[in-house]
Amino acid sequence: MKFTLSWLKDHLDTTATLDEILYALTDLGMEVEDVTDRTAKLAPFTLAKVLHAEQHPDADKLRVCRVLTDEGEKQIVCGAPNARAGITVVLCKPGDYVPGIDVTLGVGKIRGVESHGMMASERELELSDEHNGIIELPSGEVGEKFVDWLAQNRPELVDPMIHIKITPNRPDALGVRGLARDLAARGLGTLKALDIPAIKGGFPSPIAVQIAPELKVRGCPLFAGRLIRGVKNGPSPAWLQARLTAIGLRPISALVDITNFFTFALNRPLHVFDAAKVHGPLRIHPAKGGEELLALDGKTYALQPGMMVISDDNGPESLAGIMGGEVSGCTEATTDVFLESAYWDPITIASTGRALKINSDARYRFERGVDPAFTLPGLELATQMILDLCGGEPSEIALDGAVPDVSRAYRLDPARVISLVGMDIPEAEQRRTLESLGFTLNGDMATPPTWRPDILGEADLVEEVARVASLTKLVGKPLRRTQPGVPKPILTPLQSREKSARRTLAALGYNECVTYSFIDAEAATLFGGGADAVRVDNPISSEMTHLRPDLLPGLLRAAARNQARGFADLALCEIGPAFQGGEPGEQHLQATGLLVGHSAPRDPFGSRRPVDVFDAKADAEAVLAALGAPARTQITRKVAAWWHPGRSGVIGLGPNTLATFGEVHPRILAAMGVKGPAVAFTILVANVPMPKVKTPTRPALAISDLQAVERDFAFVVDKGVEALTAINAAQGADKALIESVRLFDQFTGDKAEAQMGAGKKSIALTVRLQPTDKTLTEAEIEAVSARIIEKVTKATGGTLRG
């Protein structure tokens, strides 16, 4: 919606500044998109007077002028034919920017004569296209600002143009008067009265109007018009052309410009027919389908069945409420005009406009809802303007239908308004606000005005009061606590664990991914899913047909996309639900990590190596530790089919599976397009047992002040014996005294078998003993060492390496 400041002041008696108006409009819900203020580019220019002008000594078409300015007399060389002594001109000084020629002036020499500035034409100041001579002003004092002179003598040239954004629920704001009403309610002035003339027709209208019965219910409840004969349709007056030009409309003729003026001024779209080109009555009826209409935009539209159309005896003349026809359009030769004002159903107009892809100012307003009660007053006002500008004699009004009854009332509860808005707005102020917006109050019942179709309940009354009162005055207040004391935790234990897992994975160097919960059927089958129970009935694409049974497919797809773009070394993770069924509750939370490529970048120290199963195991154990899992767990090899059977394992507590780690099966990597090596882990967050004792703080750190003792043991075992078996056995030798057991060396291969026998290997363990009550004696250490050797040899079938 575009309008000018002077146009607004035609409806609003105000002394508010432009900035105050712009702020109020945005605060009222009409966001200001742009303001074109032409005074800014004209601000530097002042008035001057030519004292003397003589021929340039070296140019026939140039004159050397002596000009009186606010800085004294200046010499200016000018080529305008009207440059002469005694005229008042507009002076551009050195250093001023001239917008019409895109030049910043300086002191220069023209054919050897120094010139201190220039005297401007209208085109050079972008006031018009006139450039046959410099501006001659009939009045003005030397040194007076040019913008001040324009404001007093030609205000239309410096009138600011305002462009605002209107929300779909405010059709009343698509007219300048609607904006003025809102500003008056805010207190920025007084809404001027709109006098509706009662124009008496001198003769019956020779053009009758008829609405098809089925459209009176929904489509066109009211259609009115009158013929005005003997009009003179020439160019519209300068003030009207200036109004339309300022908002980007092209003046066409007086009759057409009047209809455009009413569209923007009063939100009342109208249409004019050349009465000489109308044959018979105008019928408003649904199209049968197949009819064609040459519209005013020069395009021919094929009408579909049900579209509302205005026809005469020769066929369609106008697309109702959207655009008129070219055949019956008004021209400069028009002497008799039929002026139409109607109310059209918003839904019907919107569907027709969308089907034909026509955008017009009339459609934009009718599909949002114009004031049905203003149909006849708008016709009277437009008739009066046509008579004033074009002359002529009006007929009586031709009318069919009636103004639709849109009356409704809602209860105004002042206490409820204060409660919902959070501002102490007195009841008298609430009632004054609604009345200034056009509401009718009868006791505690408020009836919305006919131009506000968006008011549909008591909540809308609250919104209107709050909007005018300004929510910027709302003061924030803390909410009252529902109960005293320390608030209870908001996050559930599972949500807290999810947060801990996410932080731990980030600390380990993983980049978190967020992938879709839907995957294709092939990938779902590879990871144990793909059943009908998890199939989506209406997938958005063929790659999102099933709920994911695991997070690994999404991470592997992400890894493949990154590898295709040159990123070979990846550390990706995701925390989210995986689905084992399609019913509520048939899902579980997973924390999954994926390592692809190498563990480090290339360096001179040889630290770069391919990722392996132990990287995945270490990271899985770190996340489990952050989740509070017990330090002592069991590892088995009963893994799912998408894991490498010999290079993966399951971490659990008895039958309770906590996590799975290892290499991804080569078959899976090939199917997902990932180049190995690739290792991963999946943690079932909900399966990690909760702590038996729940405390809000961490337990006290227990540190012994006694010296710890470490002993190393090397065992010769069969090549197939797992190191974890020896570690668990050593740990069980004395659970109270042994703090930790870790593997620090493994000797395998041909050299090992040559020394220790075929099928043998050596594993070396470090056992840390931590006393708590007294320092260990050598005898006690030896006794524990003997039990360790006994336990390990029994569990592994090996011997202590000599």
Coordinates of N, CA, C and O in Angstrom, one line a residue, residues 706-781:
L706 N 48.4 -43.2 50.4 CA 49.5 -44.2 50.4 C 50.0 -44.4 49.0 O 49.2 -44.3 48.0
Q707 N 51.2 -44.8 49.0 CA 51.9 -45.0 47.7 C 51.3 -46.2 46.9 O 51.1 -47.3 47.5
A708 N 50.9 -46.0 45.6 CA 50.4 -47.1 44.8 C 51.6 -47.9 44.3 O 52.8 -47.4 44.2
V709 N 51.4 -49.2 44.0 CA 52.4 -50.1 43.5 C 52.0 -50.7 42.1 O 50.8 -51.1 42.0
E710 N 52.9 -50.7 41.1 CA 52.5 -51.3 39.8 C 53.5 -52.4 39.6 O 54.7 -52.4 39.9
R711 N 52.9 -53.5 39.1 CA 53.6 -54.7 38.7 C 53.3 -55.1 37.3 O 52.1 -55.0 36.9
D712 N 54.3 -55.5 36.5 CA 54.1 -55.9 35.1 C 54.2 -57.4 35.1 O 55.0 -58.1 35.7
F713 N 53.2 -58.0 34.2 CA 53.2 -59.5 34.0 C 53.1 -59.7 32.5 O 52.3 -59.1 31.8
A714 N 53.9 -60.7 32.0 CA 53.8 -61.1 30.6 C 53.4 -62.6 30.6 O 54.0 -63.4 31.3
F715 N 52.4 -62.9 29.8 CA 51.9 -64.3 29.7 C 52.0 -64.8 28.2 O 51.8 -64.0 27.3
V716 N 52.4 -66.1 28.1 CA 52.4 -66.7 26.8 C 51.1 -67.5 26.7 O 50.8 -68.4 27.5
V717 N 50.3 -67.1 25.7 CA 48.9 -67.7 25.6 C 48.7 -68.1 24.1 O 49.5 -67.7 23.2
D718 N 47.7 -68.9 23.9 CA 47.3 -69.2 22.5 C 47.0 -68.0 21.7 O 46.5 -67.0 22.3
K719 N 47.2 -68.0 20.4 CA 47.0 -66.8 19.5 C 45.5 -66.4 19.6 O 45.2 -65.2 19.4
G720 N 44.6 -67.3 19.8 CA 43.2 -67.0 19.8 C 42.6 -66.4 21.1 O 41.5 -66.1 21.2
V721 N 43.5 -66.4 22.1 CA 43.0 -65.9 23.4 C 42.9 -64.4 23.4 O 43.8 -63.7 22.9
E722 N 41.8 -63.8 23.9 CA 41.6 -62.4 23.9 C 42.3 -61.8 25.1 O 42.3 -62.3 26.2
A723 N 42.8 -60.6 24.9 CA 43.5 -59.9 26.0 C 42.5 -59.6 27.1 O 42.9 -59.5 28.3
L724 N 41.2 -59.3 26.7 CA 40.2 -58.9 27.8 C 40.0 -60.1 28.8 O 39.7 -59.8 29.9
T725 N 40.2 -61.3 28.3 CA 40.0 -62.5 29.2 C 41.1 -62.4 30.3 O 40.8 -62.6 31.5
A726 N 42.3 -62.1 29.9 CA 43.4 -62.0 30.9 C 43.2 -60.8 31.8 O 43.4 -60.9 33.0
I727 N 42.7 -59.7 31.3 CA 42.5 -58.5 32.1 C 41.4 -58.7 33.1 O 41.6 -58.4 34.3
N728 N 40.3 -59.3 32.7 CA 39.2 -59.6 33.7 C 39.7 -60.6 34.7 O 39.3 -60.4 35.9
A729 N 40.5 -61.6 34.3 CA 41.0 -62.5 35.3 C 41.9 -61.9 36.3 O 41.8 -62.1 37.5
A730 N 42.8 -61.0 35.9 CA 43.7 -60.3 36.8 C 42.9 -59.4 37.7 O 43.2 -59.3 38.9
Q731 N 41.9 -58.7 37.2 CA 41.1 -57.8 38.0 C 40.4 -58.5 39.1 O 40.2 -58.0 40.2
G732 N 40.0 -59.8 38.9 CA 39.3 -60.5 39.9 C 40.2 -61.2 41.0 O 39.7 -61.8 41.9
A733 N 41.5 -61.0 40.9 CA 42.4 -61.6 41.9 C 42.3 -61.0 43.2 O 42.4 -61.6 44.3
D734 N 42.0 -59.7 43.3 CA 41.8 -59.0 44.5 C 41.1 -57.7 44.2 O 41.7 -56.6 43.9
K735 N 39.7 -57.7 44.3 CA 38.9 -56.6 43.8 C 39.1 -55.4 44.7 O 38.9 -54.2 44.2
A736 N 39.5 -55.6 46.0 CA 39.6 -54.4 46.9 C 41.0 -53.7 46.7 O 41.0 -52.5 46.8
L737 N 42.0 -54.5 46.4 CA 43.3 -53.9 46.3 C 43.7 -53.5 44.9 O 44.4 -52.5 44.7
I738 N 43.3 -54.2 43.9 CA 43.7 -53.9 42.5 C 42.8 -52.8 42.0 O 41.6 -52.9 41.9
E739 N 43.4 -51.6 41.7 CA 42.7 -50.5 41.2 C 42.5 -50.5 39.7 O 41.4 -50.2 39.2
S740 N 43.5 -51.0 38.9 CA 43.3 -51.1 37.4 C 44.2 -52.1 36.9 O 45.3 -52.4 37.4
V741 N 43.8 -52.6 35.7 CA 44.6 -53.5 34.9 C 44.5 -53.1 33.5 O 43.4 -52.9 33.0
R742 N 45.7 -52.9 32.8 CA 45.6 -52.5 31.4 C 46.7 -53.3 30.6 O 47.7 -53.7 31.1
L743 N 46.4 -53.4 29.3 CA 47.3 -54.1 28.4 C 48.3 -53.0 27.9 O 47.9 -52.0 27.4
F744 N 49.6 -53.3 28.0 CA 50.6 -52.3 27.5 C 51.4 -52.9 26.4 O 52.2 -52.2 25.7
D745 N 51.4 -54.2 26.1 CA 52.2 -54.8 25.0 C 51.6 -56.1 24.5 O 51.0 -56.8 25.3
Q746 N 51.8 -56.3 23.2 CA 51.4 -57.6 22.6 C 52.4 -58.0 21.6 O 52.7 -57.2 20.7
F747 N 52.9 -59.2 21.7 CA 54.0 -59.7 20.8 C 53.4 -60.9 20.0 O 53.1 -61.9 20.6
T748 N 53.2 -60.6 18.7 CA 52.6 -61.6 17.9 C 53.4 -61.7 16.6 O 54.3 -60.9 16.3
G749 N 53.1 -62.7 15.8 CA 53.7 -62.8 14.5 C 54.7 -64.0 14.4 O 54.8 -64.8 15.3
D750 N 55.4 -64.0 13.3 CA 56.4 -65.2 13.1 C 57.5 -65.2 14.1 O 57.9 -66.2 14.6
K751 N 58.0 -64.0 14.5 CA 59.1 -64.0 15.5 C 58.6 -64.5 16.8 O 59.3 -65.2 17.5
A752 N 57.4 -64.1 17.2 CA 56.8 -64.6 18.5 C 56.7 -66.1 18.5 O 57.0 -66.8 19.4
E753 N 56.2 -66.6 17.3 CA 56.0 -68.1 17.3 C 57.3 -68.8 17.3 O 57.4 -69.9 17.7
A754 N 58.3 -68.2 16.7 CA 59.6 -68.8 16.6 C 60.2 -68.9 18.0 O 60.9 -69.9 18.4
Q755 N 59.9 -68.0 18.9 CA 60.4 -68.0 20.3 C 59.6 -68.8 21.2 O 60.1 -69.5 22.1
M756 N 58.2 -68.7 21.0 CA 57.3 -69.3 22.0 C 56.6 -70.5 21.5 O 55.9 -71.1 22.3
G757 N 56.7 -70.8 20.3 CA 56.0 -72.0 19.7 C 54.9 -71.6 18.8 O 54.4 -70.5 18.8
A758 N 54.6 -72.5 17.9 CA 53.5 -72.2 16.9 C 52.2 -71.9 17.6 O 51.8 -72.6 18.5
G759 N 51.5 -71.0 17.0 CA 50.2 -70.6 17.5 C 50.2 -69.9 18.9 O 49.2 -69.9 19.5
K760 N 51.3 -69.3 19.2 CA 51.4 -68.6 20.5 C 51.6 -67.1 20.3 O 52.1 -66.7 19.3
K761 N 51.3 -66.4 21.4 CA 51.6 -64.9 21.4 C 51.8 -64.5 22.8 O 51.6 -65.3 23.8
S762 N 52.4 -63.3 23.0 CA 52.6 -62.8 24.4 C 51.8 -61.6 24.6 O 51.8 -60.7 23.8
I763 N 51.2 -61.5 25.8 CA 50.5 -60.3 26.2 C 51.1 -59.8 27.5 O 51.4 -60.7 28.4
A764 N 51.2 -58.5 27.7 CA 51.8 -58.0 28.9 C 50.8 -57.0 29.5 O 50.3 -56.2 28.9
L765 N 50.6 -57.2 30.9 CA 49.7 -56.4 31.6 C 50.4 -55.6 32.7 O 51.4 -56.1 33.3
T766 N 49.9 -54.4 33.0 CA 50.3 -53.6 34.1 C 49.2 -53.6 35.1 O 48.0 -53.3 34.8
V767 N 49.5 -54.1 36.4 CA 48.5 -54.1 37.4 C 48.9 -53.1 38.5 O 50.0 -53.0 38.9
R768 N 47.9 -52.2 38.8 CA 48.1 -51.1 39.8 C 47.4 -51.5 41.1 O 46.2 -51.7 41.1
L769 N 48.2 -51.6 42.1 CA 47.7 -51.9 43.5 C 47.6 -50.6 44.3 O 48.6 -49.9 44.4
Q770 N 46.5 -50.3 44.9 CA 46.3 -49.1 45.7 C 45.8 -49.5 47.1 O 44.7 -49.8 47.3
P771 N 46.8 -49.4 48.1 CA 46.3 -49.7 49.4 C 45.6 -48.5 50.0 O 45.7 -47.4 49.6
T772 N 44.7 -48.8 51.0 CA 43.9 -47.7 51.6 C 44.1 -47.5 53.1 O 43.9 -46.4 53.6
D773 N 44.7 -48.6 53.8 CA 44.8 -48.4 55.2 C 46.3 -48.4 55.7 O 46.7 -47.9 56.7
K774 N 47.2 -49.2 54.9 CA 48.6 -49.2 55.2 C 49.4 -49.5 54.0 O 48.9 -50.0 53.0
T775 N 50.7 -49.2 54.1 CA 51.6 -49.5 53.0 C 51.8 -50.9 52.9 O 52.0 -51.7 53.9
L776 N 51.8 -51.4 51.6 CA 52.0 -52.8 51.4 C 53.4 -53.3 51.6 O 54.4 -52.6 51.3
T777 N 53.5 -54.5 52.2 CA 54.9 -55.1 52.4 C 55.2 -55.9 51.1 O 54.3 -56.2 50.3
E778 N 56.5 -56.2 51.0 CA 56.9 -57.0 49.9 C 56.2 -58.4 49.8 O 55.8 -58.9 48.8
A779 N 56.0 -58.9 51.0 CA 55.3 -60.2 51.1 C 53.9 -60.1 50.6 O 53.4 -61.0 49.9
E780 N 53.2 -59.0 51.0 CA 51.8 -58.8 50.5 C 51.7 -58.6 49.0 O 50.8 -59.1 48.4
I781 N 52.7 -57.9 48.5 CA 52.7 -57.7 47.1 C 52.9 -59.0 46.3 O 52.3 -59.3 45.3

